[in-house]
Amino acid sequence: MRVVQSNWYVLGGEVSAFEREFAAYIGTPECVSLANGTDALELALRAVGVSADDRVVCVANAGFYGSTAIHAVGATPLYVDVEERSLNMAPAALAEALQHKPKAIIVTHLYGQLADIEALAELAREAGVAVIEDCAQAHGAALRGRRAGSFGDVGCFSFYPTKNLGALGDGGAVVCRDREIAQSVRMLRQYGWSTKYQVSVPHGRNSRLDEMQAAVLRTKLPRLDASNDQRRNIAARYNAAFVDLPLTLPPSTGEAYAGHLYVVRVDAREAFREHLRSHDVATDVHYPVPDHLQAAYPGAQRVGTLAFTERACRTVVSLPCFPGLPDGDVAQVIHAVRSFFAR
Ligand SMILES: *Cc1c(COP(=O)(O)O)cnc(C)c1O
């Protein structure tokens, strides 16, 4: 009602207030809100100077979002493998890829679990390569008091409804320390304008968060930590209940994990999913096809083998884990999973 009665719907007081509040929450001086998380990645790439024919290092098990942004600027993804345990970018693989002179790296904090971001950022910085964090699954994940999005040169967020901080529609943002990067994204999100009708940078577009979504996000932001705690508590219950089963469990349920998805790995995935379906438990696979094998982009470039990536794509399964999931439903999931292995 506040937005409707203000008669101001785009780039107004709610958007500025949300940008201030979200920057303060993440711990960066700058936040620029955008229309969605994929735009955040694309405009971040442009703002750190990536252009057509540059290479950008990324992983291939994170749903193709980073790849979409890299292709949108005309650059080429250079895929590297993940660590077996965390399923996040492996520092050793990045070190090898840096020899191919990429312009930037995109580090995805997959499922809400922080990557080994300090080691990755250190390697990239030594090579003079920009670090973009994809935090679309990791709102609030933290390491020794520092939050996801504050480690690299730019942090990218999505506020799609199912994310840890979700709007009532699409939304996104970048956070950063550097004023020039923020200013560049601010121009790119509105036609490349420096001021009204003055097009000062190329490749501008329309990618604005609207006032209604900003107002919703301002209402939900103060509850983010509590809802992340709920996600972590469910994950901790699952981990304790599954510890003796032949499943690979998420590596941690501490503050470095925002609980976006609770993902186990199981060899007999289809039989496992069918068994859970018969016990009224929904599952999903995040993600079944690795980026380098997607049909639209044959001939993808990679450094080293992507053995852990490809294996993960064959074995990962997501179980129900979201704030408000009733205790009884958690017990039902646990029963369904345990009964699969008791057969
Ligand atoms: C959801 C998501 C995105 C994309 O966000 P949109 O707002 O849907 O464009 C990017 N990266 C990751 C890891 C995501 O989960």
mmCIF file of C-alpha atoms in Angstrom, residues 30-340:
data_model
loop_
_atom_site.group_PDB
_atom_site.id
_atom_site.type_symbol
_atom_site.label_atom_id
_atom_site.label_comp_id
_atom_site.label_asym_id
_atom_site.label_seq_id
_atom_site.Cartn_x
_atom_site.Cartn_y
_atom_site.Cartn_z
ATOM 1 C CA GLU A 30 27.873 -0.358 -2.411
ATOM 2 C CA CYS A 31 24.751 -2.177 -3.608
ATOM 3 C CA VAL A 32 23.031 -1.703 -6.972
ATOM 4 C CA SER A 33 19.692 -3.477 -7.397
ATOM 5 C CA LEU A 34 18.765 -5.036 -10.733
ATOM 6 C CA ALA A 35 15.978 -6.934 -12.472
ATOM 7 C CA ASN A 36 17.332 -10.450 -11.753
ATOM 8 C CA GLY A 37 20.392 -12.467 -10.778
ATOM 9 C CA THR A 38 21.525 -13.332 -14.301
ATOM 10 C CA ASP A 39 21.650 -9.629 -15.167
ATOM 11 C CA ALA A 40 23.683 -9.116 -11.982
ATOM 12 C CA LEU A 41 26.290 -11.590 -13.291
ATOM 13 C CA GLU A 42 26.297 -10.085 -16.784
ATOM 14 C CA LEU A 43 26.563 -6.463 -15.660
ATOM 15 C CA ALA A 44 29.224 -7.429 -13.100
ATOM 16 C CA LEU A 45 31.279 -9.005 -15.895
ATOM 17 C CA ARG A 46 30.956 -5.845 -17.995
ATOM 18 C CA ALA A 47 31.742 -3.580 -15.020
ATOM 19 C CA VAL A 48 35.030 -5.391 -14.284
ATOM 20 C CA GLY A 49 36.003 -5.031 -17.951
ATOM 21 C CA VAL A 50 35.080 -8.374 -19.526
ATOM 22 C CA SER A 51 34.211 -8.035 -23.209
ATOM 23 C CA ALA A 52 33.796 -10.155 -26.319
ATOM 24 C CA ASP A 53 36.536 -12.776 -26.812
ATOM 25 C CA ASP A 54 37.748 -12.684 -23.183
ATOM 26 C CA ARG A 55 37.850 -15.899 -21.159
ATOM 27 C CA VAL A 56 36.054 -16.298 -17.824
ATOM 28 C CA VAL A 57 36.762 -19.237 -15.499
ATOM 29 C CA CYS A 58 33.750 -20.913 -13.884
ATOM 30 C CA VAL A 59 32.440 -24.298 -12.772
ATOM 31 C CA ALA A 60 30.126 -26.485 -14.861
ATOM 32 C CA ASN A 61 27.792 -27.844 -12.144
ATOM 33 C CA ALA A 62 25.960 -24.657 -11.170
ATOM 34 C CA GLY A 63 22.948 -24.550 -13.467
ATOM 35 C CA PHE A 64 24.393 -22.594 -16.427
ATOM 36 C CA TYR A 65 23.571 -19.170 -14.905
ATOM 37 C CA GLY A 66 27.174 -17.952 -14.947
ATOM 38 C CA SER A 67 27.598 -19.431 -18.434
ATOM 39 C CA THR A 68 24.502 -17.540 -19.634
ATOM 40 C CA ALA A 69 26.026 -14.256 -18.459
ATOM 41 C CA ILE A 70 29.444 -15.051 -19.958
ATOM 42 C CA HIS A 71 27.883 -15.867 -23.346
ATOM 43 C CA ALA A 72 25.722 -12.728 -23.153
ATOM 44 C CA VAL A 73 28.830 -10.526 -23.134
ATOM 45 C CA GLY A 74 30.340 -12.572 -25.972
ATOM 46 C CA ALA A 75 33.077 -14.030 -23.783
ATOM 47 C CA THR A 76 34.020 -17.714 -23.481
ATOM 48 C CA PRO A 77 33.546 -19.853 -20.359
ATOM 49 C CA LEU A 78 36.642 -21.803 -19.323
ATOM 50 C CA TYR A 79 35.340 -24.644 -17.195
ATOM 51 C CA VAL A 80 37.262 -26.096 -14.261
ATOM 52 C CA ASP A 81 36.469 -28.989 -11.918
ATOM 53 C CA VAL A 82 35.050 -28.789 -8.398
ATOM 54 C CA GLU A 83 36.282 -30.231 -5.113
ATOM 55 C CA GLU A 84 34.807 -33.655 -4.412
ATOM 56 C CA ARG A 85 33.598 -32.726 -0.924
ATOM 57 C CA SER A 86 32.140 -29.235 -1.334
ATOM 58 C CA LEU A 87 31.249 -29.424 -5.054
ATOM 59 C CA ASN A 88 32.604 -25.866 -5.296
ATOM 60 C CA MET A 89 35.485 -24.622 -7.497
ATOM 61 C CA ALA A 90 38.763 -26.413 -6.704
ATOM 62 C CA PRO A 91 41.665 -23.987 -6.042
ATOM 63 C CA ALA A 92 44.125 -26.349 -7.765
ATOM 64 C CA ALA A 93 41.965 -26.345 -10.897
ATOM 65 C CA LEU A 94 41.737 -22.556 -10.825
ATOM 66 C CA ALA A 95 45.518 -22.267 -10.496
ATOM 67 C CA GLU A 96 45.893 -24.285 -13.704
ATOM 68 C CA ALA A 97 43.225 -22.265 -15.542
ATOM 69 C CA LEU A 98 44.880 -18.948 -14.620
ATOM 70 C CA GLN A 99 47.719 -19.885 -16.987
ATOM 71 C CA HIS A 100 45.236 -19.390 -19.852
ATOM 72 C CA LYS A 101 44.963 -15.662 -19.059
ATOM 73 C CA PRO A 102 41.272 -15.293 -18.191
ATOM 74 C CA LYS A 103 39.857 -11.816 -17.547
ATOM 75 C CA ALA A 104 37.702 -12.857 -14.582
ATOM 76 C CA ILE A 105 36.453 -15.812 -12.550
ATOM 77 C CA ILE A 106 32.928 -16.513 -11.339
ATOM 78 C CA VAL A 107 32.850 -18.404 -8.028
ATOM 79 C CA THR A 108 29.437 -19.914 -7.266
ATOM 80 C CA HIS A 109 28.649 -20.708 -3.621
ATOM 81 C CA LEU A 110 26.670 -23.786 -4.634
ATOM 82 C CA TYR A 111 23.633 -24.867 -2.581
ATOM 83 C CA GLY A 112 24.442 -22.029 -0.150
ATOM 84 C CA GLN A 113 27.806 -23.511 0.909
ATOM 85 C CA LEU A 114 30.671 -21.002 0.755
ATOM 86 C CA ALA A 115 33.393 -22.018 -1.677
ATOM 87 C CA ASP A 116 37.023 -21.897 -0.514
ATOM 88 C CA ILE A 117 36.701 -18.221 -1.390
ATOM 89 C CA GLU A 118 39.749 -16.895 0.462
ATOM 90 C CA ALA A 119 42.094 -19.281 -1.375
ATOM 91 C CA LEU A 120 40.367 -18.725 -4.729
ATOM 92 C CA ALA A 121 40.376 -14.916 -4.390
ATOM 93 C CA GLU A 122 44.040 -14.927 -3.359
ATOM 94 C CA LEU A 123 45.023 -16.948 -6.444
ATOM 95 C CA ALA A 124 43.014 -14.688 -8.757
ATOM 96 C CA ARG A 125 44.337 -11.510 -7.180
ATOM 97 C CA GLU A 126 47.956 -12.637 -7.570
ATOM 98 C CA ALA A 127 47.197 -13.133 -11.272
ATOM 99 C CA GLY A 128 45.423 -9.766 -11.572
ATOM 100 C CA VAL A 129 42.109 -11.453 -12.414
ATOM 101 C CA ALA A 130 38.730 -10.089 -11.213
ATOM 102 C CA VAL A 131 36.665 -12.208 -8.802
ATOM 103 C CA ILE A 132 32.881 -12.306 -9.143
ATOM 104 C CA GLU A 133 30.963 -14.234 -6.499
ATOM 105 C CA ASP A 134 27.659 -15.821 -7.520
ATOM 106 C CA CYS A 135 25.761 -15.592 -4.212
ATOM 107 C CA ALA A 136 22.303 -16.356 -5.649
ATOM 108 C CA GLN A 137 22.070 -19.403 -3.317
ATOM 109 C CA ALA A 138 24.095 -17.990 -0.428
ATOM 110 C CA HIS A 139 22.388 -14.884 1.036
ATOM 111 C CA GLY A 140 23.821 -14.631 4.556
ATOM 112 C CA ALA A 141 26.387 -17.459 4.406
ATOM 113 C CA ALA A 142 29.439 -16.303 6.397
ATOM 114 C CA LEU A 143 33.038 -17.090 7.239
ATOM 115 C CA ARG A 144 34.434 -15.599 10.471
ATOM 116 C CA GLY A 145 31.846 -12.817 10.357
ATOM 117 C CA ARG A 146 32.306 -11.958 6.662
ATOM 118 C CA ARG A 147 29.357 -12.621 4.415
ATOM 119 C CA ALA A 148 29.219 -14.120 0.912
ATOM 120 C CA GLY A 149 29.515 -11.290 -1.591
ATOM 121 C CA SER A 150 32.116 -9.338 0.396
ATOM 122 C CA PHE A 151 35.176 -11.435 -0.552
ATOM 123 C CA GLY A 152 35.503 -10.809 -4.278
ATOM 124 C CA ASP A 153 35.408 -7.679 -6.426
ATOM 125 C CA VAL A 154 31.662 -8.032 -6.993
ATOM 126 C CA GLY A 155 28.973 -10.174 -5.319
ATOM 127 C CA CYS A 156 25.893 -11.093 -7.376
ATOM 128 C CA PHE A 157 22.483 -11.931 -5.906
ATOM 129 C CA SER A 158 19.122 -13.118 -7.188
ATOM 130 C CA PHE A 159 15.851 -12.481 -5.337
ATOM 131 C CA TYR A 160 13.834 -15.011 -7.335
ATOM 132 C CA PRO A 161 10.980 -16.171 -5.067
ATOM 133 C CA THR A 162 12.588 -19.479 -4.023
ATOM 134 C CA LYS A 163 15.963 -17.968 -3.046
ATOM 135 C CA ASN A 164 16.869 -17.503 0.633
ATOM 136 C CA LEU A 165 15.833 -13.855 0.231
ATOM 137 C CA GLY A 166 13.005 -13.909 -2.289
ATOM 138 C CA ALA A 167 10.777 -11.209 -3.767
ATOM 139 C CA LEU A 168 7.218 -11.627 -5.093
ATOM 140 C CA GLY A 169 8.704 -11.867 -8.577
ATOM 141 C CA ASP A 170 12.122 -11.359 -10.122
ATOM 142 C CA GLY A 171 14.882 -9.268 -8.607
ATOM 143 C CA GLY A 172 18.657 -9.100 -8.296
ATOM 144 C CA ALA A 173 21.572 -6.998 -7.072
ATOM 145 C CA VAL A 174 25.312 -6.568 -7.102
ATOM 146 C CA VAL A 175 27.352 -5.536 -4.069
ATOM 147 C CA CYS A 176 30.932 -4.259 -4.128
ATOM 148 C CA ARG A 177 33.488 -2.024 -2.447
ATOM 149 C CA ASP A 178 34.631 -0.112 -5.528
ATOM 150 C CA ARG A 179 32.588 3.033 -6.304
ATOM 151 C CA GLU A 180 33.517 2.976 -9.973
ATOM 152 C CA ILE A 181 32.279 -0.583 -10.438
ATOM 153 C CA ALA A 182 29.017 0.353 -8.702
ATOM 154 C CA GLN A 183 28.668 3.469 -10.843
ATOM 155 C CA SER A 184 29.312 1.450 -13.977
ATOM 156 C CA VAL A 185 26.550 -1.058 -13.050
ATOM 157 C CA ARG A 186 24.226 1.852 -12.226
ATOM 158 C CA MET A 187 24.715 3.229 -15.745
ATOM 159 C CA LEU A 188 24.427 -0.176 -17.425
ATOM 160 C CA ARG A 189 21.117 -0.931 -15.674
ATOM 161 C CA GLN A 190 19.508 2.127 -17.252
ATOM 162 C CA TYR A 191 20.400 2.392 -20.965
ATOM 163 C CA GLY A 192 24.021 3.394 -20.295
ATOM 164 C CA TRP A 193 22.885 6.801 -19.078
ATOM 165 C CA SER A 194 25.147 8.953 -16.910
ATOM 166 C CA THR A 195 22.224 11.377 -16.560
ATOM 167 C CA LYS A 196 18.854 11.390 -18.290
ATOM 168 C CA TYR A 197 19.162 10.813 -22.065
ATOM 169 C CA GLN A 198 22.993 11.026 -21.978
ATOM 170 C CA VAL A 199 24.308 7.646 -23.112
ATOM 171 C CA SER A 200 27.823 7.527 -21.705
ATOM 172 C CA VAL A 201 28.689 3.805 -21.705
ATOM 173 C CA PRO A 202 27.960 1.137 -24.328
ATOM 174 C CA HIS A 203 25.936 -2.059 -23.758
ATOM 175 C CA GLY A 204 23.422 -0.417 -21.437
ATOM 176 C CA ARG A 205 19.985 -1.933 -21.054
ATOM 177 C CA ASN A 206 16.935 -1.805 -18.833
ATOM 178 C CA SER A 207 17.507 -3.895 -15.704
ATOM 179 C CA ARG A 208 15.819 -2.157 -12.791
ATOM 180 C CA LEU A 209 14.319 -3.534 -9.589
ATOM 181 C CA ASP A 210 10.845 -2.064 -9.076
ATOM 182 C CA GLU A 211 9.599 -0.312 -5.954
ATOM 183 C CA MET A 212 7.099 -3.043 -5.079
ATOM 184 C CA GLN A 213 9.784 -5.754 -5.022
ATOM 185 C CA ALA A 214 12.159 -3.492 -3.082
ATOM 186 C CA ALA A 215 9.465 -2.889 -0.441
ATOM 187 C CA VAL A 216 8.839 -6.649 -0.142
ATOM 188 C CA LEU A 217 12.578 -7.330 0.176
ATOM 189 C CA ARG A 218 12.910 -4.637 2.875
ATOM 190 C CA THR A 219 10.181 -6.395 4.857
ATOM 191 C CA LYS A 220 11.835 -9.805 4.502
ATOM 192 C CA LEU A 221 15.508 -8.867 4.977
ATOM 193 C CA PRO A 222 15.274 -8.565 8.805
ATOM 194 C CA ARG A 223 13.987 -12.192 8.894
ATOM 195 C CA LEU A 224 16.713 -13.630 6.661
ATOM 196 C CA ASP A 225 19.033 -14.806 9.454
ATOM 197 C CA ALA A 226 16.176 -16.531 11.320
ATOM 198 C CA SER A 227 14.950 -18.278 8.173
ATOM 199 C CA ASN A 228 18.512 -19.391 7.334
ATOM 200 C CA ASP A 229 18.710 -20.858 10.872
ATOM 201 C CA GLN A 230 15.536 -22.821 10.158
ATOM 202 C CA ARG A 231 17.073 -24.191 6.949
ATOM 203 C CA ARG A 232 20.306 -25.143 8.768
ATOM 204 C CA ASN A 233 18.360 -26.836 11.573
ATOM 205 C CA ILE A 234 16.502 -29.024 9.074
ATOM 206 C CA ALA A 235 19.805 -29.864 7.341
ATOM 207 C CA ALA A 236 21.402 -30.751 10.698
ATOM 208 C CA ARG A 237 18.473 -33.067 11.528
ATOM 209 C CA TYR A 238 18.872 -34.816 8.166
ATOM 210 C CA ASN A 239 22.647 -35.107 8.519
ATOM 211 C CA ALA A 240 22.292 -36.706 11.974
ATOM 212 C CA ALA A 241 19.599 -39.104 10.747
ATOM 213 C CA PHE A 242 21.539 -40.195 7.627
ATOM 214 C CA VAL A 243 25.061 -40.453 9.058
ATOM 215 C CA ASP A 244 25.194 -44.280 8.865
ATOM 216 C CA LEU A 245 23.712 -44.544 5.355
ATOM 217 C CA PRO A 246 25.644 -45.001 2.083
ATOM 218 C CA LEU A 247 24.928 -41.395 1.048
ATOM 219 C CA THR A 248 27.298 -38.452 0.613
ATOM 220 C CA LEU A 249 25.940 -35.678 2.830
ATOM 221 C CA PRO A 250 26.439 -31.882 2.660
ATOM 222 C CA PRO A 251 29.866 -31.011 4.131
ATOM 223 C CA SER A 252 28.640 -28.631 6.835
ATOM 224 C CA THR A 253 25.574 -27.151 8.490
ATOM 225 C CA GLY A 254 27.400 -24.220 10.130
ATOM 226 C CA GLU A 255 27.298 -20.508 9.295
ATOM 227 C CA ALA A 256 29.228 -21.062 6.027
ATOM 228 C CA TYR A 257 26.106 -22.870 4.744
ATOM 229 C CA ALA A 258 22.928 -20.856 4.152
ATOM 230 C CA GLY A 259 20.869 -24.037 3.659
ATOM 231 C CA HIS A 260 19.561 -23.043 0.231
ATOM 232 C CA LEU A 261 19.406 -26.655 -0.936
ATOM 233 C CA TYR A 262 19.958 -29.871 1.007
ATOM 234 C CA VAL A 263 21.717 -32.110 -1.499
ATOM 235 C CA VAL A 264 22.821 -35.707 -0.969
ATOM 236 C CA ARG A 265 24.656 -37.915 -3.442
ATOM 237 C CA VAL A 266 23.464 -41.441 -4.157
ATOM 238 C CA ASP A 267 24.538 -43.870 -6.868
ATOM 239 C CA ALA A 268 21.103 -45.424 -7.483
ATOM 240 C CA ARG A 269 19.530 -42.016 -7.963
ATOM 241 C CA GLU A 270 16.521 -42.969 -10.062
ATOM 242 C CA ALA A 271 15.489 -45.833 -7.757
ATOM 243 C CA PHE A 272 16.027 -43.568 -4.744
ATOM 244 C CA ARG A 273 13.849 -40.808 -6.221
ATOM 245 C CA GLU A 274 11.145 -43.308 -7.206
ATOM 246 C CA HIS A 275 11.109 -44.738 -3.664
ATOM 247 C CA LEU A 276 10.751 -41.229 -2.168
ATOM 248 C CA ARG A 277 8.003 -40.406 -4.683
ATOM 249 C CA SER A 278 6.082 -43.470 -3.493
ATOM 250 C CA HIS A 279 6.375 -42.069 0.060
ATOM 251 C CA ASP A 280 4.999 -38.665 -1.066
ATOM 252 C CA VAL A 281 8.385 -36.977 -0.793
ATOM 253 C CA ALA A 282 9.270 -34.628 -3.657
ATOM 254 C CA THR A 283 12.873 -34.444 -4.848
ATOM 255 C CA ASP A 284 14.698 -32.567 -7.578
ATOM 256 C CA VAL A 285 18.123 -32.658 -9.255
ATOM 257 C CA HIS A 286 20.353 -29.556 -9.149
ATOM 258 C CA TYR A 287 21.633 -29.955 -11.843
ATOM 259 C CA PRO A 288 21.390 -32.918 -14.215
ATOM 260 C CA VAL A 289 23.382 -31.595 -17.220
ATOM 261 C CA PRO A 290 26.823 -30.050 -16.726
ATOM 262 C CA ASP A 291 27.314 -26.735 -18.537
ATOM 263 C CA HIS A 292 30.026 -28.049 -20.862
ATOM 264 C CA LEU A 293 27.642 -30.710 -22.206
ATOM 265 C CA GLN A 294 24.638 -28.445 -22.885
ATOM 266 C CA ALA A 295 23.363 -28.829 -26.449
ATOM 267 C CA ALA A 296 23.267 -25.113 -27.300
ATOM 268 C CA TYR A 297 27.036 -24.659 -26.906
ATOM 269 C CA PRO A 298 28.996 -27.549 -28.402
ATOM 270 C CA GLY A 299 32.781 -27.432 -28.162
ATOM 271 C CA ALA A 300 32.940 -25.957 -24.661
ATOM 272 C CA GLN A 301 36.459 -25.217 -23.370
ATOM 273 C CA ARG A 302 37.747 -26.767 -20.183
ATOM 274 C CA VAL A 303 40.975 -27.059 -18.257
ATOM 275 C CA GLY A 304 41.753 -30.542 -16.945
ATOM 276 C CA THR A 305 39.108 -33.210 -16.490
ATOM 277 C CA LEU A 306 35.693 -32.405 -15.047
ATOM 278 C CA ALA A 307 35.431 -35.816 -13.385
ATOM 279 C CA PHE A 308 33.943 -34.668 -10.055
ATOM 280 C CA THR A 309 31.561 -32.334 -11.898
ATOM 281 C CA GLU A 310 30.266 -35.074 -14.179
ATOM 282 C CA ARG A 311 29.958 -37.571 -11.349
ATOM 283 C CA ALA A 312 28.018 -35.040 -9.242
ATOM 284 C CA CYS A 313 25.577 -34.408 -12.078
ATOM 285 C CA ARG A 314 24.802 -38.155 -12.111
ATOM 286 C CA THR A 315 24.378 -38.570 -8.329
ATOM 287 C CA VAL A 316 23.043 -35.365 -6.702
ATOM 288 C CA VAL A 317 19.475 -35.268 -5.293
ATOM 289 C CA SER A 318 17.844 -32.396 -3.392
ATOM 290 C CA LEU A 319 15.545 -33.201 -0.457
ATOM 291 C CA PRO A 320 12.869 -30.837 0.936
ATOM 292 C CA CYS A 321 14.529 -28.083 2.998
ATOM 293 C CA PHE A 322 12.882 -24.690 3.424
ATOM 294 C CA PRO A 323 11.699 -22.421 6.254
ATOM 295 C CA GLY A 324 8.294 -23.493 7.499
ATOM 296 C CA LEU A 325 8.746 -27.170 6.580
ATOM 297 C CA PRO A 326 6.823 -28.835 9.462
ATOM 298 C CA ASP A 327 8.727 -31.117 11.881
ATOM 299 C CA GLY A 328 6.414 -33.977 10.931
ATOM 300 C CA ASP A 329 7.339 -33.596 7.272
ATOM 301 C CA VAL A 330 11.054 -33.688 8.155
ATOM 302 C CA ALA A 331 10.392 -36.946 10.039
ATOM 303 C CA GLN A 332 8.515 -38.306 7.007
ATOM 304 C CA VAL A 333 11.466 -37.491 4.721
ATOM 305 C CA ILE A 334 13.854 -39.185 7.164
ATOM 306 C CA HIS A 335 11.651 -42.273 7.320
ATOM 307 C CA ALA A 336 11.352 -42.441 3.531
ATOM 308 C CA VAL A 337 15.125 -42.141 3.030
ATOM 309 C CA ARG A 338 15.997 -44.709 5.710
ATOM 310 C CA SER A 339 13.415 -47.193 4.433
ATOM 311 C CA PHE A 340 15.060 -47.091 0.966
#
